[in-house]
Amino acid sequence: MAQAESDVHAGEAFVGIDDDEEKARAIAENDLQGSRKQASMVLLWLSFQATGVIYGDIGTSPLYVYSSTFSAQPSWQDLVGALSIIIWSLTLIVTVKYCFIVLSADDDGQGGTFALYSLLARYTNISRRDLREIPGIRLQRFETGDLKTGGKSLRGLLEKSRTIQFFLQFIGVLGVSMVMADGVLTPAQSVLGAIQGIKVANPNLGTSAIVGISCGILVALFLIQPFGTSKIGTMFAPVVAIWLLFNLCAGIYNLAVHDYTVLKAFSPHFAFSYLVRNGHEGWKSLGGLLLAFTGVEALFADLGAFSKRAVQLSWICLAYPCLLIAYIGQAAYISHDETKQAFTNPFFNTVPPGTLYFSLVIAILAAIVASQAMITSTFQLLTQIMRLSYFPHIKVIHTSQTFHEQVYMPMANWLLMIGTVIITAVYNNTTSLGNAYGVCVITVTFITTCMVSLVAILVWRLPAYIVVPLWLVFASLDAAFLSSVYEKVPDGAWFTLLLAFILSCLFTLWRFGKECQWEAESQDQLSPQALLFPTTATKGPVALTSTFGGTPISTVPGLGIFFDKSGITNTLPPSFFQFVIKFAARPAVVVLFNMRPLPVPTVPLTDRYIIRRVSEIDSCYAVTLRHGYTDNILYPGLAQDVVQQIAISIAKGRRNDMTAAELDMMQSSRNSPTVYILDKETIKIGWPSVLSPKAYLRSWLLWTFLWLRENSRTKLADLDIDADKVVEVGFIKEL
């Protein structure tokens, strides 16, 4: 069966028009499959690129973890206790939870908390959708009998409670927003942490100089984003690899020369003893220790740009062992530090003799790279929320011919740059930034833990008695860090929380408006029989049905290409029926034109068109154009190409008396006027029938949505055809 589908997908999208219906369904089903198999060399190459993009953030944490944890020289017991917490955090939270569990909960290769919500929405009825787009969504809801007992009860609760559905939706959106909020702080934290190392070589360097250098580096970083994730990752990967290996070597050196007894930190006993012995202060220090795994969310959020195996391979084989040895080596040096100042700048003060200037250069380069992880995450997550109608459409540029999800967003890039530069100038040092940094990270990890548990029960169909104990273990770890870090809220963490909350409200507002719009538009599902009478099945002059006044329909010479958003069989697009109702006329040849994007760079011309005859309407054809993300499909010669493909499809079909007439009609349409018809929907907010606070709130939210909608980019903004041939048919829809 898989081979048969592959054959259809590869070479038989273009078939005879009479045979097209069945094969069109097979092609459409195949287009929804999202699996991506990668050869060994591609996997290694992706792992190499992932090193340069994903691990810059978590990889540069050795610059500031110990300085953010201790305010004075720690005792050996406290140092080893803190090291033990770092070791087991990297092992349990990053390696076990993220690498082996969370990465398996992808949504067709996409990662992030919103991908988890999207995955749950495909397996449960918890999300409202645009009815016109449902044919393009792969829904996989299990039969009730296929779920375990706990899964049945849980799914029933989720599907019945609108409150829980909204809460789950908002939590998914909040996770995305927090990653984006961290995307503003991460570049500032990483670059400032590295530039402050210059003070080791030049103690007289002032704060203003450090801030100025940092801002200059950040601007340069954002200026190179148009080159794309692949090129940037390839360029940055050697930097991160050298940085990690240098930390590995420095750690081994310090461990051998200074104090190998810190290896006792591998015993979790020291972690528990540290927390018990220090009480409230030990608990507060968790807010600094969690910086050891800030950036962990990038492993999942950047999944779409790489792959699960690429991320796992690069973490297990390179980043994880290097970071472990780095922290162990720093602890070995600090434990025997006679100056009692090494912890204040733990990386530069603990590098081997003679390597200070090299370490300074590689640290600055690595810190620049560290910012890339969250920038890429922001692009990935924005792509997801736009695809799922939680954000207005903004320009997206695909930067890779091979990997579909490697994208660049100009507007998001420049807004991030402005925000990051402002944050750098305002906070001006890593200690101040540390108070704002990390809150979102641990909140996202906690949200991820909870949502992956739901996925395990409802999607993977694991028994609740297996999932719940594991959830308790990881949720307890997250909660310990979470409770500690929220003490930083008054000291600066309020900023990231406020920014995340504002973004969450924006995303939720847009989705609310879209759902209201979909509900109103659901009334526009018109079949040919509901619009016209008689159809080709019953001969006679064609007129509108009595519902629309019964006006006779005239036929005007020419070709009309009506853009069809959904491509649903037996349903007419608003652009067509609004045109016919308003003008009581139709073009001689009608094309209902639907575009279906595929996650491939390009689709060959022979595989590009799916054409079927709309039998209820004379000389009417439904055309689906399957295209890749680099294909230029809206161009001046589009109409001629569509006509040619329809003619070829007719010629390949079964011959009868009508075939010659159809071909003559298509030939004449080549030399006739051509118009492209789009629907222009104007939304009007109806006055509530019952005046209440809820009604006023709904109206206010919809007014805000409409303002955003009117000022956002349309999906057909790149329409590169003659403007004189474009007709917009306007109509009013009341919400």
XYZ file of C-alpha atoms in Angstrom:
735
model
C 0.000 0.000 0.000
C 2.813 2.399 0.904
C 4.484 1.701 -2.431
C 1.278 2.351 -4.315
C 0.790 5.686 -2.580
C 4.377 6.611 -3.337
C 3.863 5.883 -7.021
C 0.789 8.077 -7.147
C 2.609 10.846 -5.357
C 5.640 10.634 -7.596
C 4.211 10.577 -11.056
C 0.457 10.296 -11.400
C -0.930 13.514 -9.992
C -1.493 14.512 -13.596
C -4.005 12.025 -15.018
C -7.010 11.842 -17.302
C -9.840 14.038 -16.065
C -12.354 11.179 -15.857
C -10.083 9.101 -13.627
C -8.977 11.967 -11.444
C -11.433 11.720 -8.540
C -10.129 8.503 -7.003
C -6.488 9.307 -7.609
C -6.977 12.827 -6.288
C -8.104 11.346 -2.981
C -5.045 9.081 -2.887
C -2.738 12.003 -3.635
C -4.403 14.204 -1.015
C -4.031 11.481 1.615
C -0.385 11.017 0.703
C 0.227 14.774 0.925
C -0.873 14.697 4.570
C 1.786 12.192 5.560
C 4.539 14.012 7.385
C 7.240 11.412 7.940
C 10.802 12.388 7.106
C 13.407 9.703 6.624
C 17.013 10.786 6.494
C 20.095 9.062 5.213
C 23.072 8.590 7.512
C 25.124 11.375 5.950
C 22.175 13.778 6.111
C 21.699 12.861 9.775
C 25.348 13.566 10.547
C 25.181 16.861 8.683
C 22.038 17.882 10.569
C 23.684 16.903 13.860
C 26.620 19.117 12.971
C 24.319 22.044 12.155
C 22.257 21.427 15.303
C 25.427 21.816 17.351
C 25.850 25.320 15.981
C 22.247 26.389 16.481
C 20.768 24.571 19.474
C 23.602 24.234 21.986
C 24.955 27.748 21.951
C 22.614 28.762 24.778
C 22.897 25.793 27.121
C 26.539 25.412 26.097
C 27.578 28.856 27.346
C 26.036 28.425 30.797
C 29.470 27.592 32.327
C 30.205 31.304 31.944
C 27.920 32.276 34.812
C 26.279 29.379 36.715
C 28.521 29.374 39.793
C 28.644 33.176 39.972
C 24.837 33.279 39.871
C 24.589 30.631 42.603
C 27.070 31.803 45.252
C 27.611 35.256 46.727
C 30.687 34.184 48.716
C 33.331 31.467 48.509
C 31.429 28.188 49.071
C 32.599 25.413 51.347
C 33.663 22.109 49.796
C 30.400 20.479 50.889
C 28.274 23.259 49.399
C 30.299 23.315 46.192
C 29.980 19.568 45.682
C 26.298 19.724 46.610
C 25.661 22.400 43.984
C 27.689 20.409 41.449
C 25.603 17.327 42.226
C 22.421 19.269 41.479
C 23.919 20.432 38.165
C 24.955 16.901 37.186
C 21.588 15.350 37.937
C 19.670 18.230 36.371
C 21.553 17.791 33.104
C 21.026 14.038 33.344
C 17.381 13.820 34.361
C 15.841 16.974 32.903
C 17.838 17.404 29.705
C 18.970 13.896 28.798
C 16.242 11.603 30.101
C 13.204 13.870 29.913
C 13.916 16.005 26.868
C 16.181 13.827 24.723
C 14.417 10.515 25.193
C 10.823 11.421 26.078
C 9.854 14.928 24.996
C 11.500 14.747 21.562
C 9.322 11.723 20.794
C 6.182 13.846 21.234
C 6.658 15.804 18.014
C 3.784 16.887 15.804
C 4.870 15.752 12.334
C 8.441 16.789 13.106
C 7.495 20.032 14.879
C 8.492 20.725 18.476
C 7.528 23.127 21.247
C 4.626 23.332 23.665
C 2.258 24.416 20.940
C 3.200 21.411 18.841
C 2.150 19.318 21.840
C -1.202 21.096 21.921
C -1.600 20.631 18.168
C -0.808 16.929 18.546
C -3.425 16.558 21.280
C -5.945 18.427 19.125
C -5.470 15.895 16.320
C -6.275 13.006 18.654
C -9.060 14.653 20.675
C -11.913 17.030 19.885
C -10.595 19.940 21.924
C -10.097 22.560 19.224
C -12.472 24.363 16.882
C -11.351 24.476 13.266
C -12.159 26.184 10.018
C -14.424 23.673 8.269
C -12.885 24.615 4.940
C -9.425 23.546 6.109
C -10.332 20.220 7.710
C -9.546 18.251 4.501
C -5.950 19.469 4.847
C -5.596 18.275 8.455
C -4.633 14.727 9.361
C -6.991 13.841 12.226
C -6.264 10.583 14.052
C -8.759 10.250 16.881
C -8.719 6.726 18.314
C -11.855 4.703 18.858
C -12.932 4.721 22.501
C -12.276 1.001 22.794
C -8.652 1.486 21.724
C -7.840 3.620 24.780
C -6.927 2.424 28.241
C -9.423 3.054 31.040
C -7.622 6.174 32.241
C -7.366 7.468 28.687
C -11.107 7.108 28.110
C -11.954 9.112 31.220
C -9.335 11.761 30.514
C -10.392 12.267 26.903
C -14.039 12.429 27.898
C -13.258 15.122 30.458
C -11.209 17.164 27.985
C -13.822 16.953 25.240
C -16.749 17.888 27.490
C -15.290 20.823 29.415
C -14.880 24.083 27.498
C -13.082 25.539 30.522
C -10.422 22.830 30.467
C -10.094 23.174 26.695
C -9.492 26.913 26.980
C -7.028 26.380 29.839
C -5.106 23.780 27.828
C -5.068 26.074 24.815
C -3.839 29.023 26.862
C -1.138 26.925 28.541
C 0.138 25.816 25.137
C 0.175 29.409 23.939
C 1.821 30.560 27.177
C 4.654 28.085 26.670
C 5.315 29.475 23.198
C 5.168 33.030 24.525
C 7.656 32.283 27.283
C 10.160 30.816 24.847
C 9.816 33.971 22.748
C 10.217 36.167 25.824
C 13.402 34.283 26.624
C 14.437 34.900 23.030
C 14.724 38.579 23.928
C 16.824 37.934 27.049
C 19.089 35.093 25.893
C 21.217 37.096 23.428
C 21.749 39.840 25.993
C 22.646 37.384 28.774
C 25.055 35.348 26.660
C 26.883 38.209 24.961
C 27.166 40.299 28.126
C 28.509 37.252 29.985
C 31.267 36.821 27.419
C 32.171 40.497 27.005
C 32.451 40.892 30.772
C 35.338 38.439 30.520
C 37.395 41.232 28.967
C 37.571 42.772 32.436
C 39.766 39.854 33.499
C 42.367 41.051 30.993
C 41.513 44.760 31.341
C 40.026 45.584 34.772
C 39.654 49.267 33.834
C 37.063 48.566 31.148
C 33.870 50.454 32.019
C 30.266 49.296 31.947
C 29.369 51.605 29.069
C 32.103 50.081 26.903
C 30.905 46.553 27.703
C 27.319 47.487 26.840
C 28.385 49.218 23.620
C 30.456 46.257 22.428
C 27.646 43.864 23.328
C 25.034 45.870 21.424
C 27.287 46.054 18.364
C 27.765 42.287 18.369
C 24.034 41.686 18.761
C 23.163 43.959 15.839
C 25.679 42.102 13.672
C 24.136 38.783 14.708
C 20.656 39.817 13.612
C 21.996 41.251 10.359
C 23.218 37.811 9.243
C 19.894 36.042 9.886
C 18.734 36.359 6.237
C 21.457 33.856 5.298
C 19.290 31.156 6.876
C 19.544 28.486 9.552
C 21.501 26.038 7.412
C 24.318 28.430 6.504
C 24.424 29.998 9.951
C 24.416 26.584 11.608
C 27.222 25.391 9.354
C 29.216 28.530 10.129
C 28.548 28.429 13.877
C 28.902 24.677 14.441
C 32.740 24.704 14.472
C 32.660 27.545 17.014
C 30.363 25.649 19.379
C 32.267 22.406 18.868
C 35.592 24.102 19.679
C 33.997 25.848 22.661
C 32.599 22.608 24.069
C 35.833 20.707 23.489
C 37.830 23.513 25.113
C 35.560 23.275 28.165
C 36.100 19.524 28.157
C 39.884 19.910 28.082
C 39.864 22.653 30.728
C 37.665 20.508 32.944
C 39.942 17.492 32.628
C 42.974 19.682 33.390
C 41.406 21.207 36.512
C 40.182 17.841 37.686
C 43.639 16.308 37.340
C 45.591 19.238 38.802
C 43.327 20.502 41.578
C 40.688 18.349 43.277
C 39.426 15.096 41.822
C 37.367 14.428 44.956
C 34.580 16.613 43.542
C 33.662 13.541 41.493
C 31.743 12.466 44.574
C 29.062 14.837 43.298
C 27.785 11.998 41.101
C 26.160 10.707 44.277
C 22.739 12.385 44.660
C 23.306 12.228 48.424
C 25.337 15.438 48.186
C 22.514 17.238 46.375
C 19.975 16.380 49.063
C 22.453 17.179 51.844
C 23.126 20.588 50.294
C 19.439 21.480 50.254
C 18.800 20.187 53.772
C 21.889 21.831 55.250
C 21.278 25.255 53.710
C 17.512 25.318 54.141
C 15.909 28.414 52.668
C 19.180 29.720 51.220
C 19.837 26.405 49.507
C 16.363 26.438 48.040
C 16.878 30.012 46.778
C 20.160 29.002 45.142
C 18.242 26.671 42.821
C 17.372 29.816 40.883
C 21.044 30.149 39.966
C 21.681 26.452 39.431
C 18.869 26.143 36.898
C 20.933 28.375 34.596
C 22.935 25.206 33.898
C 20.116 23.988 31.676
C 18.651 27.226 30.346
C 18.310 26.672 26.636
C 16.945 23.162 27.096
C 13.664 24.300 25.554
C 15.559 24.971 22.321
C 16.172 21.228 21.945
C 12.443 20.762 21.434
C 11.478 24.120 19.943
C 14.119 23.849 17.175
C 13.160 20.272 16.349
C 11.434 21.272 13.111
C 14.634 22.769 11.719
C 16.571 19.547 12.287
C 15.269 16.156 13.467
C 14.906 14.096 16.626
C 17.855 11.836 15.881
C 20.088 14.768 14.940
C 19.350 16.515 18.243
C 19.830 13.325 20.263
C 23.090 12.450 18.534
C 24.653 15.881 18.993
C 23.618 16.101 22.657
C 24.622 12.616 23.789
C 27.885 12.441 21.860
C 29.161 15.990 22.300
C 27.321 18.580 24.366
C 26.360 16.462 27.380
C 29.796 14.996 28.254
C 31.573 18.287 27.565
C 29.281 20.267 29.852
C 29.476 17.705 32.649
C 33.268 17.781 32.664
C 33.274 21.590 32.389
C 31.220 22.055 35.568
C 33.186 19.367 37.392
C 36.482 21.003 36.420
C 35.334 24.448 37.543
C 34.280 22.999 40.893
C 37.676 21.309 41.243
C 39.452 24.654 40.746
C 37.109 26.679 42.976
C 37.448 24.202 45.849
C 41.218 24.911 46.080
C 41.122 28.581 45.104
C 43.226 30.545 47.570
C 42.007 33.932 46.308
C 38.406 32.908 47.025
C 37.357 34.900 43.959
C 37.317 32.248 41.237
C 33.573 31.650 41.630
C 32.829 35.283 40.653
C 33.910 34.599 37.063
C 33.989 30.812 36.998
C 35.018 30.258 33.405
C 37.800 32.785 32.854
C 39.285 32.342 36.324
C 39.549 28.574 35.928
C 40.987 28.186 32.423
C 44.429 26.526 32.215
C 47.468 28.833 32.333
C 48.332 30.493 29.031
C 44.878 30.073 27.503
C 43.165 33.211 28.812
C 43.181 35.178 25.557
C 42.176 32.163 23.483
C 39.380 31.427 25.952
C 38.245 35.043 25.745
C 37.994 34.921 21.948
C 36.237 31.556 21.817
C 33.875 32.580 24.647
C 32.819 35.728 22.813
C 32.248 33.746 19.623
C 30.325 31.055 21.509
C 28.195 33.672 23.247
C 27.254 35.150 19.889
C 26.270 31.688 18.728
C 24.299 31.131 21.950
C 21.810 33.734 20.848
C 21.078 31.785 17.677
C 19.248 28.998 19.497
C 16.457 31.260 20.709
C 16.306 33.270 17.486
C 15.759 30.065 15.527
C 13.225 28.902 18.122
C 11.272 32.121 17.688
C 11.092 31.639 13.923
C 10.020 28.005 14.347
C 7.320 28.778 16.889
C 5.936 31.722 14.939
C 5.608 29.455 11.916
C 3.590 26.992 13.991
C 1.200 29.516 15.476
C 0.609 31.182 12.107
C -0.150 27.811 10.544
C -2.675 27.103 13.297
C -4.288 30.568 13.079
C -3.045 32.040 16.349
C -1.187 34.929 14.748
C -1.615 37.150 11.672
C 0.271 36.145 8.568
C 3.712 37.756 8.275
C 6.322 37.225 5.613
C 8.156 33.896 5.818
C 11.233 33.133 3.719
C 12.338 29.514 3.337
C 16.117 29.483 3.494
C 16.841 25.845 2.654
C 16.181 23.770 -0.451
C 16.325 20.611 1.657
C 14.718 21.290 5.028
C 11.236 22.774 4.914
C 11.122 24.245 8.414
C 14.316 26.276 8.163
C 12.822 29.738 7.763
C 13.585 33.417 8.217
C 11.044 36.072 9.231
C 12.203 39.640 8.573
C 9.692 41.405 10.825
C 10.274 39.050 13.764
C 14.030 39.354 13.308
C 14.102 43.151 13.485
C 11.686 43.305 16.423
C 13.842 40.797 18.310
C 16.928 42.872 17.552
C 15.360 46.061 18.891
C 14.116 44.323 22.034
C 17.442 42.631 22.717
C 19.472 45.823 22.320
C 17.128 47.681 24.675
C 17.361 44.895 27.276
C 21.160 44.892 27.030
C 21.340 48.635 27.585
C 18.864 48.643 30.484
C 20.152 45.661 32.493
C 23.848 46.156 31.483
C 25.244 43.136 33.442
C 24.567 39.419 33.788
C 23.787 39.613 37.500
C 20.827 41.918 36.886
C 19.788 39.910 33.858
C 20.052 36.694 35.851
C 17.137 37.847 37.984
C 14.952 38.103 34.879
C 16.462 35.092 33.159
C 15.404 31.527 33.788
C 11.841 32.095 34.997
C 10.379 31.372 31.592
C 12.689 28.413 30.998
C 11.621 26.431 34.036
C 7.965 27.363 33.529
C 8.144 26.011 29.983
C 9.765 22.781 31.171
C 6.965 22.308 33.713
C 4.287 22.959 31.072
C 6.067 20.546 28.741
C 6.133 17.849 31.432
C 2.378 18.121 31.947
C 1.476 18.193 28.253
C 3.750 15.288 27.338
C 2.012 13.280 30.060
C -1.310 13.942 28.318
C 0.248 12.896 25.013
C 1.515 9.678 26.599
C -1.995 8.736 27.740
C -4.076 9.962 24.782
C -1.698 9.567 21.824
C 0.774 6.872 22.848
C -2.021 5.106 24.797
C 0.171 4.234 27.778
C -1.560 3.173 31.006
C -2.043 5.920 33.571
C -0.297 3.846 36.259
C 2.921 4.131 34.222
C 2.569 7.773 33.185
C 1.489 9.298 36.509
C 4.511 8.134 38.594
C 6.904 9.393 35.914
C 5.007 12.671 35.772
C 5.313 13.028 39.547
C 9.098 12.551 39.387
C 9.730 15.099 36.652
C 7.036 17.517 37.826
C 8.586 17.505 41.311
C 11.992 18.374 39.868
C 10.486 21.178 37.807
C 8.419 22.418 40.742
C 11.484 22.655 43.003
C 13.249 24.957 40.556
C 10.007 26.747 39.690
C 9.210 27.650 43.289
C 12.727 28.968 43.793
C 12.966 31.083 40.691
C 9.676 32.872 41.280
C 11.317 34.682 44.179
C 13.077 36.671 41.468
C 9.831 38.135 40.163
C 10.140 41.458 42.043
C 13.833 41.738 41.084
C 13.345 41.644 37.317
C 11.627 38.400 36.380
C 8.349 40.321 36.187
C 9.482 41.675 32.824
C 9.651 38.319 31.046
C 6.425 37.152 32.671
C 4.651 40.332 31.597
C 6.004 40.046 28.055
C 4.947 36.385 27.859
C 1.486 37.235 29.177
C 1.021 40.014 26.611
C 2.070 37.698 23.775
C -0.258 34.971 25.067
C -3.185 37.379 25.128
C -2.388 38.501 21.583
C -2.242 34.928 20.276
C -5.421 33.927 22.109
C -7.245 37.042 20.915
C -6.383 36.334 17.284
C -7.546 32.741 17.621
C -10.804 33.857 19.263
C -11.476 36.223 16.383
C -10.675 33.552 13.801
C -13.029 31.071 15.473
C -15.841 33.638 15.407
C -15.042 34.306 11.762
C -15.088 30.581 10.936
C -18.422 30.166 12.666
C -19.910 32.948 10.558
C -18.325 31.613 7.372
C -19.594 28.081 8.004
C -22.928 29.280 6.616
C -21.233 29.801 3.254
C -20.963 26.100 2.436
C -22.889 26.142 -0.841
C -23.155 23.224 -3.236
C -23.733 23.770 -6.980
C -27.305 22.488 -6.600
C -28.012 25.061 -3.883
C -26.831 27.925 -6.101
C -27.869 27.120 -9.666
C -30.885 25.544 -11.338
C -30.958 23.662 -13.536
C -27.461 22.215 -13.598
C -25.940 20.252 -16.458
C -27.899 17.247 -15.235
C -31.160 18.915 -16.281
C -30.989 20.826 -19.542
C -32.360 24.316 -19.847
C -31.453 27.971 -19.207
C -29.390 28.268 -16.052
C -30.642 30.535 -13.277
C -30.067 31.115 -9.614
C -32.199 28.987 -7.341
C -35.267 30.528 -5.758
C -33.286 31.081 -2.550
C -31.232 33.703 -4.395
C -34.047 35.239 -6.451
C -34.175 32.918 -9.466
C -32.377 35.421 -11.735
C -31.240 33.944 -15.088
C -27.476 33.578 -15.417
C -25.769 34.940 -18.502
C -22.481 33.621 -19.838
C -19.765 36.081 -20.791
C -16.777 35.171 -22.965
C -13.509 34.554 -21.213
C -11.777 32.585 -18.505
C -12.427 33.134 -14.807
C -10.010 31.745 -12.213
C -11.739 31.768 -8.828
C -9.432 31.323 -5.845
C -10.658 28.527 -3.598
C -9.219 28.412 -0.082
C -10.385 24.932 0.859
C -10.668 22.846 -2.290
C -13.519 20.829 -0.744
C -15.293 18.630 -3.273
C -18.917 19.582 -4.078
C -18.590 22.952 -2.343
C -18.294 26.250 -4.182
C -15.829 28.901 -2.975
C -17.221 32.290 -1.851
C -15.362 34.017 -4.677
C -17.498 32.112 -7.214
C -20.951 32.152 -5.689
C -20.665 35.779 -4.560
C -19.644 36.726 -8.115
C -22.556 34.825 -9.656
C -25.106 36.160 -7.172
C -24.008 39.778 -7.547
C -23.562 39.894 -11.331
C -25.982 37.140 -12.453
C -23.248 36.077 -14.837
C -20.414 33.619 -15.148
C -17.350 33.313 -17.417
C -17.541 30.826 -20.266
C -14.814 28.742 -18.622
C -14.686 28.557 -14.835
C -11.657 27.343 -12.880
C -11.956 26.820 -9.124
C -8.313 27.252 -8.164
C -6.948 25.771 -4.937
C -3.308 25.882 -3.819
C -1.915 23.073 -1.661
C 1.546 23.751 -0.154
C 3.745 20.711 0.440
C 6.829 20.412 2.698
C 9.214 19.952 -0.236
C 11.345 22.503 -2.111
C 9.646 22.008 -5.468
C 7.038 19.847 -7.173
C 7.707 18.799 -10.797
C 5.260 20.137 -13.354
C 4.025 16.628 -14.174
C 3.067 16.094 -10.522
C 1.774 19.563 -9.831
C -1.849 19.626 -10.999
C -4.895 17.688 -9.825
C -7.777 18.435 -12.180
C -11.360 17.249 -12.020
C -14.503 18.269 -13.814
C -17.265 19.901 -11.735
C -20.010 17.929 -13.424
C -22.896 20.025 -12.064
C -21.687 23.190 -13.843
C -20.944 23.382 -17.542
C -17.275 24.096 -18.460
C -16.232 24.236 -14.817
C -13.044 22.608 -13.521
C -11.606 22.265 -10.041
C -7.833 22.626 -10.158
C -5.558 21.913 -7.207
C -2.023 23.196 -7.609
C 0.414 21.241 -5.436
C 3.548 23.290 -4.899
C 6.760 23.354 -2.906
C 7.964 26.235 -0.793
C 10.385 27.518 -3.437
C 7.980 27.236 -6.377
C 6.807 30.487 -7.927
C 3.150 29.720 -8.576
C 1.455 33.132 -8.816
C 2.992 34.621 -11.935
C 1.713 36.445 -15.056
C 1.504 33.286 -17.200
C -0.494 31.282 -14.654
C -3.782 31.356 -16.598
C -2.210 30.045 -19.797
C -0.522 27.202 -17.926
C -3.750 26.242 -16.148
C -5.667 26.157 -19.427
C -2.960 24.029 -21.019
C -3.002 21.536 -18.145
C -6.804 21.274 -18.261
C -6.693 20.660 -22.017
C -4.085 17.924 -21.616
C -6.127 16.331 -18.842
C -9.261 16.357 -21.008
C -7.350 14.831 -23.908
C -6.061 12.026 -21.694
C -9.567 11.194 -20.471
C -12.165 8.981 -22.099
C -13.179 10.192 -25.555
C -16.822 11.064 -26.277
C -18.864 13.583 -28.241
C -18.263 16.264 -25.626
C -14.479 15.966 -25.634
C -13.950 17.859 -28.890
C -16.301 20.628 -27.775
C -14.477 20.936 -24.467
C -11.117 21.125 -26.168
C -12.424 23.788 -28.549
C -13.735 25.748 -25.576
C -10.362 25.547 -23.826
C -8.585 26.599 -27.002
C -10.821 29.633 -27.436
C -10.336 30.617 -23.792
C -6.613 31.059 -24.460
C -7.394 34.078 -26.624
C -10.244 35.387 -24.472
C -10.108 37.839 -21.576
C -8.889 36.320 -18.320
C -9.762 37.487 -14.826
C -8.608 36.305 -11.408
C -11.412 36.552 -8.877
C -10.726 36.761 -5.140
C -13.218 37.159 -2.343
C -12.892 40.285 -0.211
C -14.604 39.667 3.085
C -15.556 42.657 5.225
C -16.442 41.713 8.765
C -19.033 43.650 10.709
C -19.629 43.245 14.420
C -23.281 42.832 15.248
C -24.748 44.697 18.207
C -25.410 42.237 21.058
C -29.076 41.409 21.556
C -28.595 41.251 25.320
C -26.468 43.940 26.934
C -24.161 42.386 29.504
C -20.501 42.626 30.553
C -19.811 39.410 28.635
C -21.370 40.826 25.465
C -19.413 44.066 25.787
C -16.189 42.106 26.340
C -16.864 39.986 23.249
C -17.501 43.097 21.148
C -14.334 44.771 22.419
C -12.256 41.671 21.662
C -13.714 41.425 18.165
C -13.055 45.111 17.474
C -9.416 44.563 18.473
C -9.239 41.475 16.263
C -10.638 43.398 13.303
C -8.096 46.178 13.785
C -5.278 43.621 13.757
C -6.825 41.876 10.751
C -7.079 45.059 8.716
C -3.423 45.860 9.379
C -1.971 42.407 8.785
C -0.448 40.889 5.688
C -2.801 38.864 3.487
C -1.868 35.380 2.349
C -2.038 36.541 -1.282
C 0.245 39.517 -0.712
C 2.774 37.973 -3.099
C 0.293 37.729 -5.981
C 2.531 38.477 -8.973
C -0.047 38.814 -11.730
C -1.359 41.730 -13.751
C -3.371 43.918 -11.373
C -5.750 44.845 -14.214
C -6.871 41.209 -14.351
C -7.661 40.900 -10.644
C -11.237 41.308 -9.416
C -12.134 41.319 -5.738
C -15.722 40.412 -4.948
C -16.670 42.059 -1.693
C -19.251 40.863 0.781
C -20.103 41.583 4.391
C -20.058 38.973 7.110
C -21.492 39.761 10.521
C -19.952 38.292 13.664
